[in-house]
Coordinates of C-alpha atoms and ligand atoms in Angstrom, one line a residue:
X1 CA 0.0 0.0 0.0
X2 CA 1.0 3.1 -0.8
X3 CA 1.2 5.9 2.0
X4 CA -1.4 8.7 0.9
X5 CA -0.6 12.7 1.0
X6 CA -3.6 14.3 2.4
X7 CA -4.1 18.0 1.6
X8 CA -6.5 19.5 4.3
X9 CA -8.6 21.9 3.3
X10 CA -9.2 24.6 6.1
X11 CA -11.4 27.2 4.3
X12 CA -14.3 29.1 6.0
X13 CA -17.2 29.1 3.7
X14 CA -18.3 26.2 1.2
X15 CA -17.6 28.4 -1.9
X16 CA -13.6 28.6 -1.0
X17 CA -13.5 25.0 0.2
X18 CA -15.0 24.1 -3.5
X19 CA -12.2 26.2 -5.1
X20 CA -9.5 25.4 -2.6
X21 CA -10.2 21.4 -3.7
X22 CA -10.8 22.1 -7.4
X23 CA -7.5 23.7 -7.4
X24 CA -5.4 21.2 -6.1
X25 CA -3.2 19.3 -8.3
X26 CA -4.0 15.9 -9.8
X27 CA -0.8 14.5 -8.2
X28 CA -2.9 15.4 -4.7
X29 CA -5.2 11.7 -4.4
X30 CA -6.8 12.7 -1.0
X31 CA -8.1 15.5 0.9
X32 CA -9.6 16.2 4.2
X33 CA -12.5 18.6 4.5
X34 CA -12.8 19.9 7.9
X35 CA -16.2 20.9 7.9
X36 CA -15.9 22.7 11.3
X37 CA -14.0 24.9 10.1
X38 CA -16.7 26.2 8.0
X39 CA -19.5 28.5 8.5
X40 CA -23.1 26.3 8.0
X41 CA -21.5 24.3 5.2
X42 CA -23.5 23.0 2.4
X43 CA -22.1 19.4 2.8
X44 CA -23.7 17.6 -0.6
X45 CA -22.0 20.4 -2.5
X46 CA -18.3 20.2 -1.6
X47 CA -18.6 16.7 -1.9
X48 CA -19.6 16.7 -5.5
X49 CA -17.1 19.2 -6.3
X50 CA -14.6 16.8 -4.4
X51 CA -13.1 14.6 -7.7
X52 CA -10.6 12.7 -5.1
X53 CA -10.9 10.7 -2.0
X54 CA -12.2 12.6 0.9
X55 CA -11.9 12.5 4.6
X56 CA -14.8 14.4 6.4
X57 CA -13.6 15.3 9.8
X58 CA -16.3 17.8 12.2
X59 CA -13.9 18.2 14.9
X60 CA -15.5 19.5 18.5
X61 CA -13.2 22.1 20.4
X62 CA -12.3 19.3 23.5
X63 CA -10.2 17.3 20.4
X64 CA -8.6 20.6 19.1
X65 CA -11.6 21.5 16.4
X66 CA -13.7 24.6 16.1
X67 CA -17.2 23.0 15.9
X68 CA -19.1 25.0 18.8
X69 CA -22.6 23.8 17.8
X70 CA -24.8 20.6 18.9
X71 CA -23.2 17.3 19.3
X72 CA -26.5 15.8 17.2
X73 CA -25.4 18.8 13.8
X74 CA -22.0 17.8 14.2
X75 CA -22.6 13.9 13.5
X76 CA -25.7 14.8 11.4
X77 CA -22.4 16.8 9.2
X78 CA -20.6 13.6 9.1
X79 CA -23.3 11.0 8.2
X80 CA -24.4 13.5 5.2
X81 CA -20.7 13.4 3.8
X82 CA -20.4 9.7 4.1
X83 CA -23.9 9.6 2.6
X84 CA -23.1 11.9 -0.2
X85 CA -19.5 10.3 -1.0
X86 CA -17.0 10.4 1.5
X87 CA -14.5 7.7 1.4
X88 CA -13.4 8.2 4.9
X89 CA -14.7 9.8 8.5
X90 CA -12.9 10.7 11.0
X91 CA -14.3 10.3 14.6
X92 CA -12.5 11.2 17.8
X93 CA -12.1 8.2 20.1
X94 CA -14.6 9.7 22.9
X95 CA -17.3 9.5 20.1
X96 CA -17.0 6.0 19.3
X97 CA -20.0 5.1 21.1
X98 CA -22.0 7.4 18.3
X99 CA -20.5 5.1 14.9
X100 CA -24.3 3.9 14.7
X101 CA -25.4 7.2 13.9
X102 CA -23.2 7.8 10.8
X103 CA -24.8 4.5 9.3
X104 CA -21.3 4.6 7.0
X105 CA -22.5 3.1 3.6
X106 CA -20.1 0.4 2.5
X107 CA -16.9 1.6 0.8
X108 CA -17.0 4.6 3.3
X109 CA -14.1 3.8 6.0
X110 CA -14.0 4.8 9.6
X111 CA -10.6 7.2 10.5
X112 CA -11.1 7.1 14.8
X113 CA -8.9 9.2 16.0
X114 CA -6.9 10.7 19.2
X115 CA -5.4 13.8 19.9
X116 CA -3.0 14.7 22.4
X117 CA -2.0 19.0 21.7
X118 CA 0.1 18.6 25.1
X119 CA 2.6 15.8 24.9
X120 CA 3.6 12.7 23.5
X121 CA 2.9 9.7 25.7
X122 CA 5.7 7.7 27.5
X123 CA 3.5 4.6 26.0
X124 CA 2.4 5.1 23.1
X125 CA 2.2 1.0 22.0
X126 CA -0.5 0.6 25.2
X127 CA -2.4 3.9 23.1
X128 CA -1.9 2.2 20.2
X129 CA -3.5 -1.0 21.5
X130 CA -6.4 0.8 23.3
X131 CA -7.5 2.5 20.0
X132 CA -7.1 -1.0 18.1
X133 CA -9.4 -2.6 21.1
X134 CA -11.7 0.3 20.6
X135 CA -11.8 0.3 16.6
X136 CA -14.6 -1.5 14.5
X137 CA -13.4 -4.1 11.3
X138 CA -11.5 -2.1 8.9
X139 CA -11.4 0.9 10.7
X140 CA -8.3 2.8 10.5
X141 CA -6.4 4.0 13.7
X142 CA -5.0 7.1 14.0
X143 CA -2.9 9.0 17.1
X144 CA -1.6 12.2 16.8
X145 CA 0.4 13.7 19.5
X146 CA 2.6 17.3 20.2
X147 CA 6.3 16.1 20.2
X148 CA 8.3 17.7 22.8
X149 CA 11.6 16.9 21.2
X150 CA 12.9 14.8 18.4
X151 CA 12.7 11.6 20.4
X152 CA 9.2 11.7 20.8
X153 CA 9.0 11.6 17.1
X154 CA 11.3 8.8 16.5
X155 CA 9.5 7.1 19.3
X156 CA 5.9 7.8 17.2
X157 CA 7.9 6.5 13.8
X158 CA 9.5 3.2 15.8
X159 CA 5.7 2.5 17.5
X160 CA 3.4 3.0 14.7
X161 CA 5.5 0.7 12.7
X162 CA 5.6 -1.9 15.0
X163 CA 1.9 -1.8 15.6
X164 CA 1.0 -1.5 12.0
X165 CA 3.4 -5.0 11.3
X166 CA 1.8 -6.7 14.4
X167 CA -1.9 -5.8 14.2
X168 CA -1.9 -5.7 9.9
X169 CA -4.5 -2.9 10.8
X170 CA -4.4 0.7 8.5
X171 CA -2.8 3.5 10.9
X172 CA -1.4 6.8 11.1
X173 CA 0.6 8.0 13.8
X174 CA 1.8 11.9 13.9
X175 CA 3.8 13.9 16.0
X176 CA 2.5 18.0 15.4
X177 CA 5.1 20.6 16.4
X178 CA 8.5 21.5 14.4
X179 CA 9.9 18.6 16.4
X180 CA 7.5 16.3 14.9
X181 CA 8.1 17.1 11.0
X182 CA 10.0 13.3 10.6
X183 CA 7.2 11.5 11.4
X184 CA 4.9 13.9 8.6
X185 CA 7.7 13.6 5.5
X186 CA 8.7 9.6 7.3
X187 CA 5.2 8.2 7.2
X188 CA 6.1 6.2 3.9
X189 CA 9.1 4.7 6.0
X190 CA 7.1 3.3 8.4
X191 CA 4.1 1.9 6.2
X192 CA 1.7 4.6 7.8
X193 CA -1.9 4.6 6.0
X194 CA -1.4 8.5 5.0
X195 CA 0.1 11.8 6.4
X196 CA -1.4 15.5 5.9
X197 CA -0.5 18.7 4.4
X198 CA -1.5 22.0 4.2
X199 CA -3.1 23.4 1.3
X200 CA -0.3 26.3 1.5
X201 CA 1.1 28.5 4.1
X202 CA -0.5 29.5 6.7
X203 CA -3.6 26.7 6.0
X204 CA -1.9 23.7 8.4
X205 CA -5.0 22.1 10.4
X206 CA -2.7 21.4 13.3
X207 CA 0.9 22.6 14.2
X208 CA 4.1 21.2 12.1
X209 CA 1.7 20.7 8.8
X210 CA 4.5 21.6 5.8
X211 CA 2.4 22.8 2.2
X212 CA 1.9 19.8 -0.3
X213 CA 3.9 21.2 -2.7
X214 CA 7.0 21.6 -0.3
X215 CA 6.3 17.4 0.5
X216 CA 6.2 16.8 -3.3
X217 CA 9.0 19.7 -4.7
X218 CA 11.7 19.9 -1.1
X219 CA 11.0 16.3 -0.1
X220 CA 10.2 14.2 -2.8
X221 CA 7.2 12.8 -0.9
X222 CA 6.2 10.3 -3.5
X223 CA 9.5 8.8 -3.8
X224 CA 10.0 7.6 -0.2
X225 CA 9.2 3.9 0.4
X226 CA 10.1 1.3 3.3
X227 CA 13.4 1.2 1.8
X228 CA 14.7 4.9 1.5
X229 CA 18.0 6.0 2.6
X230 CA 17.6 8.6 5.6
X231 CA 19.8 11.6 6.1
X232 CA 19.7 14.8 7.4
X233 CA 21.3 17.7 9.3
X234 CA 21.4 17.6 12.8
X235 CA 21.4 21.1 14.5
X236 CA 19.6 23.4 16.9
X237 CA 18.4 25.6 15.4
X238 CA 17.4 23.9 12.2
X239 CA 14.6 26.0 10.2
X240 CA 17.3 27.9 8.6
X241 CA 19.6 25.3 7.4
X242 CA 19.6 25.1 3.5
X243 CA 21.2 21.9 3.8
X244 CA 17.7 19.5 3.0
X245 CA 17.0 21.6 -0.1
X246 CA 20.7 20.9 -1.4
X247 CA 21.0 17.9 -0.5
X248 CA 17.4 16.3 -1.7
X249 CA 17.3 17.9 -5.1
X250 CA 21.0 16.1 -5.5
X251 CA 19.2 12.7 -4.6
X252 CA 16.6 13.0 -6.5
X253 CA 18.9 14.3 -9.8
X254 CA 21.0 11.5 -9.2
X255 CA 17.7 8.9 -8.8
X256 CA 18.8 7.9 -5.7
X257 CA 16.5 6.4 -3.0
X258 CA 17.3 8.5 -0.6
X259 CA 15.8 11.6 1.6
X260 CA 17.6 14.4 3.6
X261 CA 16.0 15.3 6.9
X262 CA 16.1 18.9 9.2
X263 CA 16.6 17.6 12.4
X264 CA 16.0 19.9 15.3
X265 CA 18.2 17.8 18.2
X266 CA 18.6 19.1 21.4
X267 CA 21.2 16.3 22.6
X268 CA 22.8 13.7 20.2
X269 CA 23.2 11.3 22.5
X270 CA 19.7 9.9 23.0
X271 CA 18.8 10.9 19.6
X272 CA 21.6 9.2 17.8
X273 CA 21.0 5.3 18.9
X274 CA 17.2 5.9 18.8
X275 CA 17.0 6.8 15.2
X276 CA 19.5 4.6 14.2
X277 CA 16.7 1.2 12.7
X278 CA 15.6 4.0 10.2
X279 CA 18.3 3.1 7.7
X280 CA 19.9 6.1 8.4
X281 CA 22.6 6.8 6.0
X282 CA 24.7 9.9 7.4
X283 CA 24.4 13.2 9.3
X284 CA 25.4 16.8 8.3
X285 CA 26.4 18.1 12.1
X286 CA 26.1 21.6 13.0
X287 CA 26.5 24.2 15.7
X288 CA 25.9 23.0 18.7
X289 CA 26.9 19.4 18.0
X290 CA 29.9 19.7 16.0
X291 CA 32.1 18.3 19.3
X292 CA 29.9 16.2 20.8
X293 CA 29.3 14.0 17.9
X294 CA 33.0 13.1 17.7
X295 CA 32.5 10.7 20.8
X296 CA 29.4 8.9 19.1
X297 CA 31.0 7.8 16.2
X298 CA 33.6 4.2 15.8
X299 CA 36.3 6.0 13.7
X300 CA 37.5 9.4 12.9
X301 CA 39.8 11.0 10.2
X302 CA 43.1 12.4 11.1
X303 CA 41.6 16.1 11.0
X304 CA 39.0 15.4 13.1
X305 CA 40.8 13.8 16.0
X306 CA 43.1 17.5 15.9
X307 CA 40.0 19.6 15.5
X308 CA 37.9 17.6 18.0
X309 CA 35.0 18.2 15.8
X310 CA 33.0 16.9 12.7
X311 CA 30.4 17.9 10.5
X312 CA 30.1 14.6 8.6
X313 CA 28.8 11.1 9.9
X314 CA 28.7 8.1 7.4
X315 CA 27.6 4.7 8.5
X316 CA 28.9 1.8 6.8
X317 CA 27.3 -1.5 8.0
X318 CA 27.3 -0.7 11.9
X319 CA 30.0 1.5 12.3
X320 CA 30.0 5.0 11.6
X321 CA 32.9 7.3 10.6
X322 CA 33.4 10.8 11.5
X323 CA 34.4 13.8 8.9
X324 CA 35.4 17.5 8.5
X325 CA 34.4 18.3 5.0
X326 CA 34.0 22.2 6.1
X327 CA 37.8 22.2 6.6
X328 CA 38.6 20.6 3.1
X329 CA 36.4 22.2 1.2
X330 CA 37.3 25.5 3.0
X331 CA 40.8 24.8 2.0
X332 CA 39.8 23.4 -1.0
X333 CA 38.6 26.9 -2.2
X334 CA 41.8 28.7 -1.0
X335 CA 44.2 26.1 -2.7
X336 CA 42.0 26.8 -6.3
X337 CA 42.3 30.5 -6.0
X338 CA 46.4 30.2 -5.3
X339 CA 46.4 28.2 -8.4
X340 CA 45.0 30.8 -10.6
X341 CA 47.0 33.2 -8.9
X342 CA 50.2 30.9 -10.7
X343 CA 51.4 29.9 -7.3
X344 CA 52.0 26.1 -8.4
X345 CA 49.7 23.0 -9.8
X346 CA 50.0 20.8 -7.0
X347 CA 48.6 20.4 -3.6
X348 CA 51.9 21.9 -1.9
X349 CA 51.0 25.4 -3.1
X350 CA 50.2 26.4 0.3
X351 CA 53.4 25.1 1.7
X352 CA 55.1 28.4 3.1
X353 CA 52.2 31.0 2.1
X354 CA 52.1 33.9 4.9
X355 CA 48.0 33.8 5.9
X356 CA 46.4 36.8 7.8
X357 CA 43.6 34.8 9.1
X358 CA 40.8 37.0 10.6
X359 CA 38.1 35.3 13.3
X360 CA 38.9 32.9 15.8
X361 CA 35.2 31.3 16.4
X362 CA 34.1 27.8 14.6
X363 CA 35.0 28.8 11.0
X364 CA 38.5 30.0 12.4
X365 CA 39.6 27.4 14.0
X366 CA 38.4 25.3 11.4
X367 CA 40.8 27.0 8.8
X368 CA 43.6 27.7 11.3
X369 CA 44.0 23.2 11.5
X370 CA 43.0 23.4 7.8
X371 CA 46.1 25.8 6.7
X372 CA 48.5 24.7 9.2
X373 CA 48.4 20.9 7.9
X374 CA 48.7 22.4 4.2
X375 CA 51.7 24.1 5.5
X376 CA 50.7 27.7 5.6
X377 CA 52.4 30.4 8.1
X378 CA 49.7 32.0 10.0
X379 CA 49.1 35.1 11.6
X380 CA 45.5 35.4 13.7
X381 CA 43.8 38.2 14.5
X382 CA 40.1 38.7 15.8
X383 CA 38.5 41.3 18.1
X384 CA 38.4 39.5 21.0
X385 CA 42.1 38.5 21.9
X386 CA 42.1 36.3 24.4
X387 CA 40.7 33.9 21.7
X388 CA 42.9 34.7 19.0
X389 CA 46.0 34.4 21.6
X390 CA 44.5 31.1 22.5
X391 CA 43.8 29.8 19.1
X392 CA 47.6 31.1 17.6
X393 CA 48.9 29.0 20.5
X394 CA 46.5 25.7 19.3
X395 CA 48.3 26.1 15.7
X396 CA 51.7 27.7 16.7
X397 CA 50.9 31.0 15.0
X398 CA 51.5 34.8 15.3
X399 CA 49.1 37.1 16.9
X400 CA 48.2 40.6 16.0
X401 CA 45.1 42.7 17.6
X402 CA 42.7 43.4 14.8
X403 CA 43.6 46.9 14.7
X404 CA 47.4 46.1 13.6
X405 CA 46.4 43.7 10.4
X406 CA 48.0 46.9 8.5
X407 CA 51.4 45.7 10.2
X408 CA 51.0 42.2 9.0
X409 CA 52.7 41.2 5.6
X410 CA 50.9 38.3 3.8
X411 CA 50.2 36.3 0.8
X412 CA 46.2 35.0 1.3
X413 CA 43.9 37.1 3.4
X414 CA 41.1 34.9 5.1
X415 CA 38.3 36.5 6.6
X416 CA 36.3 33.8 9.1
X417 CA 34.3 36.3 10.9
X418 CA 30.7 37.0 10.2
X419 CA 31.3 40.5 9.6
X420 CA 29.6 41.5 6.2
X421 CA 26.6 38.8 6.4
X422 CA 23.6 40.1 5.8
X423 CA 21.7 42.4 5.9
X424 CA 24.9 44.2 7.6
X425 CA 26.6 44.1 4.3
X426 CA 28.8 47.1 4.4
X427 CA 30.3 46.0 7.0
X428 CA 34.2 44.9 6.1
X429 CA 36.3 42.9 8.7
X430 CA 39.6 44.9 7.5
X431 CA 40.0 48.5 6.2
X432 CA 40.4 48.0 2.2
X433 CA 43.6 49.7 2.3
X434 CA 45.7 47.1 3.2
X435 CA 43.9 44.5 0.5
X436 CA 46.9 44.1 -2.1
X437 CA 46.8 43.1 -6.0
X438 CA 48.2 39.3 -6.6
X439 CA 47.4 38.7 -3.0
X440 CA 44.6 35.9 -2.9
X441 CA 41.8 36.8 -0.3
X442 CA 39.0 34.4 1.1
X443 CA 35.7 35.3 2.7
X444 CA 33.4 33.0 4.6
X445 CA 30.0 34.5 4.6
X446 CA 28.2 33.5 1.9
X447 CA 25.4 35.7 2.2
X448 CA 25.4 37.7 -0.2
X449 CA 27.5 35.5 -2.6
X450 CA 29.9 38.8 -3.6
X451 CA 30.5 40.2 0.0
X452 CA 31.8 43.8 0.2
X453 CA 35.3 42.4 1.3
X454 CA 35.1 40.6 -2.4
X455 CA 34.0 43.6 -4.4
X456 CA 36.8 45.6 -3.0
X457 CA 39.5 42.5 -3.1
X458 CA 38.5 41.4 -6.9
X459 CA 38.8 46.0 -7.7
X460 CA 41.8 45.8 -6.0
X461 CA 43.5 43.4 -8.0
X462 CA 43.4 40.2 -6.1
X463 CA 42.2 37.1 -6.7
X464 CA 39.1 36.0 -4.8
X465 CA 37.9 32.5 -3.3
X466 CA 34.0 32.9 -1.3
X467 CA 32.0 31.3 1.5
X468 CA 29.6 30.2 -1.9
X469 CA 32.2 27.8 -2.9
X470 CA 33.0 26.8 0.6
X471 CA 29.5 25.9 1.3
X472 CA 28.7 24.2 -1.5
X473 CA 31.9 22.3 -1.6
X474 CA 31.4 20.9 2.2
X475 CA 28.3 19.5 1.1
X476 CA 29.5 18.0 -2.5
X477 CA 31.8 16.5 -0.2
X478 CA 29.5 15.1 2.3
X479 CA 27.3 13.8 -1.0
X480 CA 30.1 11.8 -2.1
X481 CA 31.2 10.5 1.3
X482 CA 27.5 9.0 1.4
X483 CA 27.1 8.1 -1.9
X484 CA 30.1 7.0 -3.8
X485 CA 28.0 8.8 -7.0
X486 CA 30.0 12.4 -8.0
X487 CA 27.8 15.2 -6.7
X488 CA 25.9 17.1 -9.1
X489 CA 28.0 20.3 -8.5
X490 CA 25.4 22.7 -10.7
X491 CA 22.7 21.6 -9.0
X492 CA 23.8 21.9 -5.7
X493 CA 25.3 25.3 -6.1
X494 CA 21.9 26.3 -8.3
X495 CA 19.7 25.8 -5.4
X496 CA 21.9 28.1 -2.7
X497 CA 21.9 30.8 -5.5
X498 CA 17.8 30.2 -5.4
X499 CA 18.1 30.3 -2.1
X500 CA 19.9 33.7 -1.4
X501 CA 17.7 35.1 -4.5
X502 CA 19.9 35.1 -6.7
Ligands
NAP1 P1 31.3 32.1 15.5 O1 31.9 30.9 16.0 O2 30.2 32.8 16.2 O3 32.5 33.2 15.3 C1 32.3 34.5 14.9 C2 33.6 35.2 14.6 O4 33.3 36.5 14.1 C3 34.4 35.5 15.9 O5 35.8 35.5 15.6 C4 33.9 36.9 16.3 O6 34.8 37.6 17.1 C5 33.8 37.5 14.9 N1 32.9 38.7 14.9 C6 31.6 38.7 15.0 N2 31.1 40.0 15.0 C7 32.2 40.8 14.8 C8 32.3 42.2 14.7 N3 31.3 43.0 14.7 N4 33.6 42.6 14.6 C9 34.7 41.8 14.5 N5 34.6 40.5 14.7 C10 33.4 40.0 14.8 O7 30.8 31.9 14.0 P2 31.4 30.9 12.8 O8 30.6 29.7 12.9 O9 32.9 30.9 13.0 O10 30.9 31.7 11.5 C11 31.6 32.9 11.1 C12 31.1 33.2 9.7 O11 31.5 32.2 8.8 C13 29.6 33.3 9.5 O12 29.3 34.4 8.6 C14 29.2 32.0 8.8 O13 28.1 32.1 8.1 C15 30.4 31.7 8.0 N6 30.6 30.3 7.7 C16 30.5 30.0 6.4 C17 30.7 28.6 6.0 C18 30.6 28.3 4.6 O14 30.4 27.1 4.3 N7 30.8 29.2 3.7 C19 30.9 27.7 7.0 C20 31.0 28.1 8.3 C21 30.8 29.4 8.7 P3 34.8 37.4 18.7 O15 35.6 36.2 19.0 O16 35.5 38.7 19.1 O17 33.4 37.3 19.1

C-alpha cells in the first residue's frame, strides 16, 4: 500500500473550500474537508465538487476542532458526507459510542482518532492497542500527538511501525510541532496509512503541517518507500539550514532512493541510537553538536581527532565514521584560487604562504588546523584577543590585535568572521587599504554570494575565493562520502543561489 498525501482543506465558507479542492493538483489523491472549520457548510455540494478521495472530519473544540454547535449537527455533518461520497470519516475516540449514527455506507471507512496538543505519551504501543481494542473491522487508527523533542517523534515512527506490522491494521501516527516534522515527510518509511499537508502557508489544520507542494518539490514525498535512505542535518536551530533543499534535489537528480531530513536535536546522545533502525545513512552536524558527535562515532579521520570536531557522519554496516568536509572544502577553495594566482599545480602550493587569518570562532579554527596541515604560516587576529592568543597558540601562529592587520605582511587574506553577512553588508572585517593586488583573499559568509570584502579585493586586483564555494563544496563533499556517485555540483550550487535570490 502506498502511503497517501492528504491535503487539508481549512477554508471558511463552502464556496472557497469548493475552489481550494478544485485547485489542487492531480498529483494530490486525498483530501480532508474539515467541515468545522466552516460556516453552515453545504455538505452535498463540496462533496460533489470533491473529484478525489475525501476525509470528512467535524472536529469538537475538546479534540482541538472549532465545531461549537450541537453534538446531534456535528454527527448529522458527518453522516451527510459519508452519505453523499466520502470515502473516509474521522471520529475522535470519545465519540466512538456514536458510529451507529453515521450509518457509514459500504466503501465509506472509519478514521477514529486521538489527539493529544500537550505531549507525546511515554507509552504510546498501550495507546496504540487501546484504539485497536476500541476500533470497528476495517477501521483505520489514528494518534496524533505534540512532540516535545525529536525523540518523541522517533518514538511515534518506531511504535506506529511496529503496531502496523503486528496488528496488519491501516494507521497513522503523527507527532504535530517542528519537532514532529520526521514522522509527517517519514510516514512512507514506516508503512503509515497516509500523512497531511496543508493546502499552502498559513492553511496547516494542526501545528508542524508543511504545504503539499514543499512534500512533493523539497522532499520528494512520493519517492520515499520502506526502503529509502535517511539523512539529514542535525542542528539546533534547524529551520534555517539550506542543507535538506541541497541535498534532496541532488538525490533525486542522481535517482537515488534516498531523503535528507532537518533535524532539530537538542542532545545527540539519545537521539543518535534511537533513530538509528531508520536506515539512516549519514548526518550533516552543525552548531551546537559539531564536538559532541566526535565521541558517538567508531572511527574518525586524522583532522578530526586534531579539531575535536566533525560535521560529517557516514555509516557503513554498523560502524559510523566521522568527517570534517567544512575544513577541506574551505581549504579546498583557497588552494583553487592560489592556483589561478600561478602559485603552483600541486597540492603543496600552500606550503610556506604567509596567511592573515581573521576570526577565531568555529570557522576560524576550522581554517587555522586546515592551513597549518597544508603548510601555511599564519598570523590570527580577531576582536576578541584572548581567543585569538588562544587559538595562535593551538596552531603555533602569530598574533596581531585586529587593529594592527595593517602591520601584518601576507600572501592569502582569510576572513572567518561573520562581519559583512547580511543584511549588515557594508560592514568589512579589515580596512580595504591594506587588500593588495596578486594577493589571494577568502571570505566565509556567503550571504550575499559577492560580499563587500570581495568587491573591494577582486577592484583591487586580487584574486578571490567565497564562502559560496566553501558551502557548496562541504556538502559535495559530504554527498560523495554518502554516496560514492560524483555530486551534481550545478545543482547543488543552483539551489543556494535560489536560495539567497539570486
Ligand atoms: P562564530 O563561531 O560565532 O565566530 C564569529 C567570529 O566573528 C568570531 O571570531 C567573532 O569575534 C567575529 N565577529 C563577530 N562579529 C564581529 C564584529 N562585529 N567585529 C569583529 N569580529 C566579529 O561563527 P562561525 O561559525 O565561525 O561563522 C563565522 C562566519 O563564517 C559566518 O558568517 C558563517 O556564516 C560563515 N561560515 C561559512 C561557512 C561556509 O560554508 N561558507 C561555514 C561556516 C561558517 P569574537 O571572537 O570577538 O566574538
Amino acid at each position: 500500500m502506498k502511503t497517501r498525501l492528504c491535503v487539508a482543506i481549512t477554508e471558511q465558507t463552502t464556496a472557497r473550500a469548493v475552489e481550494a479542492v478544485r485547485a489542487l493538483p492531480p498529483d494530490v489523491s486525498t483530501v480532508e474537508v474539515r467541515f468545522d472549520y466552516i460556516a453552515e457548510p453545504d455538505v452535498e455540494r463540496i462533496c460533489r465538487a470533491c473529484d478525489r478521495e475525501m476525509i470528512a472530519t467535524c472536529r469538537p473544540p475538546r479534540q482541538g476542532g472549532r465545531f461549537y454547535g450541537e453534538e446531534p449537527d456535528r454527527l448529522d455533518i458527518l453522516r451527510r458526507a459519508a452519505a453523499a461520497g466520502a470515502a473516509f470519516v474521522d471520529l475522535e475516540e470519545d465519540s466512538r459510542h456514536k458510529i451507529g449514527f453515521l450509518a457509514l455506507p459500504a466503501g465509506c471507512r472509519l478514521i477514529l482518532s486521538s489527539h493529544d496538543f500537550s505531549r507525546t505519551p511515554d507509552d504510546l504501543p498501550s495507546v496504540f492497542a487501546r484504539l485497536h481494542s476500541l476500533a470497528p473491522d476495517g477501521a483505520i487508527v489514528k494518534l496524533a500527538t505534540k512532540a516535545e523533542s525529536i525523540i518523541d517523534a522517533v518514538c511515534m515512527l518506531r511504535d506506529v511501525r511496529e503496531f502496523i506490522l503486528e496488528t496488519g491494521c491501516d494507521a497513522i501516527g503523527l507527532c504535530m510541532g517542528e519537532e514532529g516534522l520526521i514522522t509527517r515527510i517519514l510516514a512512507p518509511k514506516v508503512g503509515a496509512f497516509l500523512t497531511f499537508a496543508s493546502a499552502g502557508q498559513g492553511g496547516e489544520s494542526a501545528p508542524g503541517q508543511l504545504p503539499f507542494r514543499e512534500m512533493l518539490d523539497l522532499y520528494h514525498f512520493d519517492r520515499i518507500g520502506p526502503r529509502t535512505r535517511v539523512y539529514g542535518v542535525i542542528a539546533n536551530p534547524v529551520g534555517h539550514s539550506m542543507s535538506p533543499a541541497i541535498h534532496n534535489a541532488a538525490f533525486a537528480h542522481v535517482g537515488l532512493d534516498a531523503v535528507y531530513l532537518p533535524l532539530k536535536v537538542h542532545a545527540v546522545e539519545p537521539f543518535v541510537p534511537a533513530f538509528r533502525p531508520f536506515d539512516v545513512g549519514g548526518y550533516s552536524v552543525t552548531i551546537p553538536h559539531k564536538e559532541a558527535m566526535v565521541a558517538l562515532v567508531d572511527e574518525v579521520e586524522p583532522l578530526v581527532e586534531e579539531i575535536g570536531a566533525l560535521n560529517t557522519v557516514v555509516y557503513d554496516g554498523d560502524r559510523a565514521f566521522g568527517y570534517n568536509t567544512d575544513v577541506n572544502a574551505a581549504v579546498g577553495a583557497i588552494r583553487e584560487a592560489c592556483v589561478q594566482a600561478g602559485w603552483g599545480e600541486d597540492e603543496n602550493v600552500l606550503l610556506g604562504q604567509k596567511v592573515l587569518l581573521i576570526g577565531a570562532g568555529g570557522a576560524g579554527r576550522a581554517l587555522a588546523h586546515g592551513l597549518k596541515a597544508a603548510g601555511a604560516l599564519l598570523t590570527v587576529a580577531n576582536r576578541t584577543v584572548e581567543r585569538a592568543e588562544r587559538l595562535a597558540a593551538e596552531v603555533d601562529a602569530e598574533f596581531v590585535p585586529l587593529d594592527g592587520v595593517d602591520t601584518v605582511e601576507y600572501d592569502i587574506l582569510v576572513n572567518t568572521t561573520s562581519v559583512g553577512m547580511s543584511p549588515k553588508v557594508d560592514a568589512m572585517p579589515v580596512p580595504a587599504e591594506i587588500l593588495n593586488a596578486g594577493t589571494v583573499v577568502f571570505d566565509a559568509v556567503y550571504n550575499p554570494l559577492e560580499t563587500r570584502l570581495l568587491r573591494c579585493a577582486r577592484e583591487a586586483g586580487c584574486i578571490v575565493a567565497t564562502g559560496f564555494q566553501w558551502f557548496v563544496g562541504q556538502a559535495a563533499a559530504q554527498f560523495e562520502l554518502w554516496t560514492q556517485h560524483a555530486a551534481p555540483l550545478e545543482i547543488m550550487a543552483d539551489v543556494v543561489r535560489r536560495k539567497l535570490g539570486h
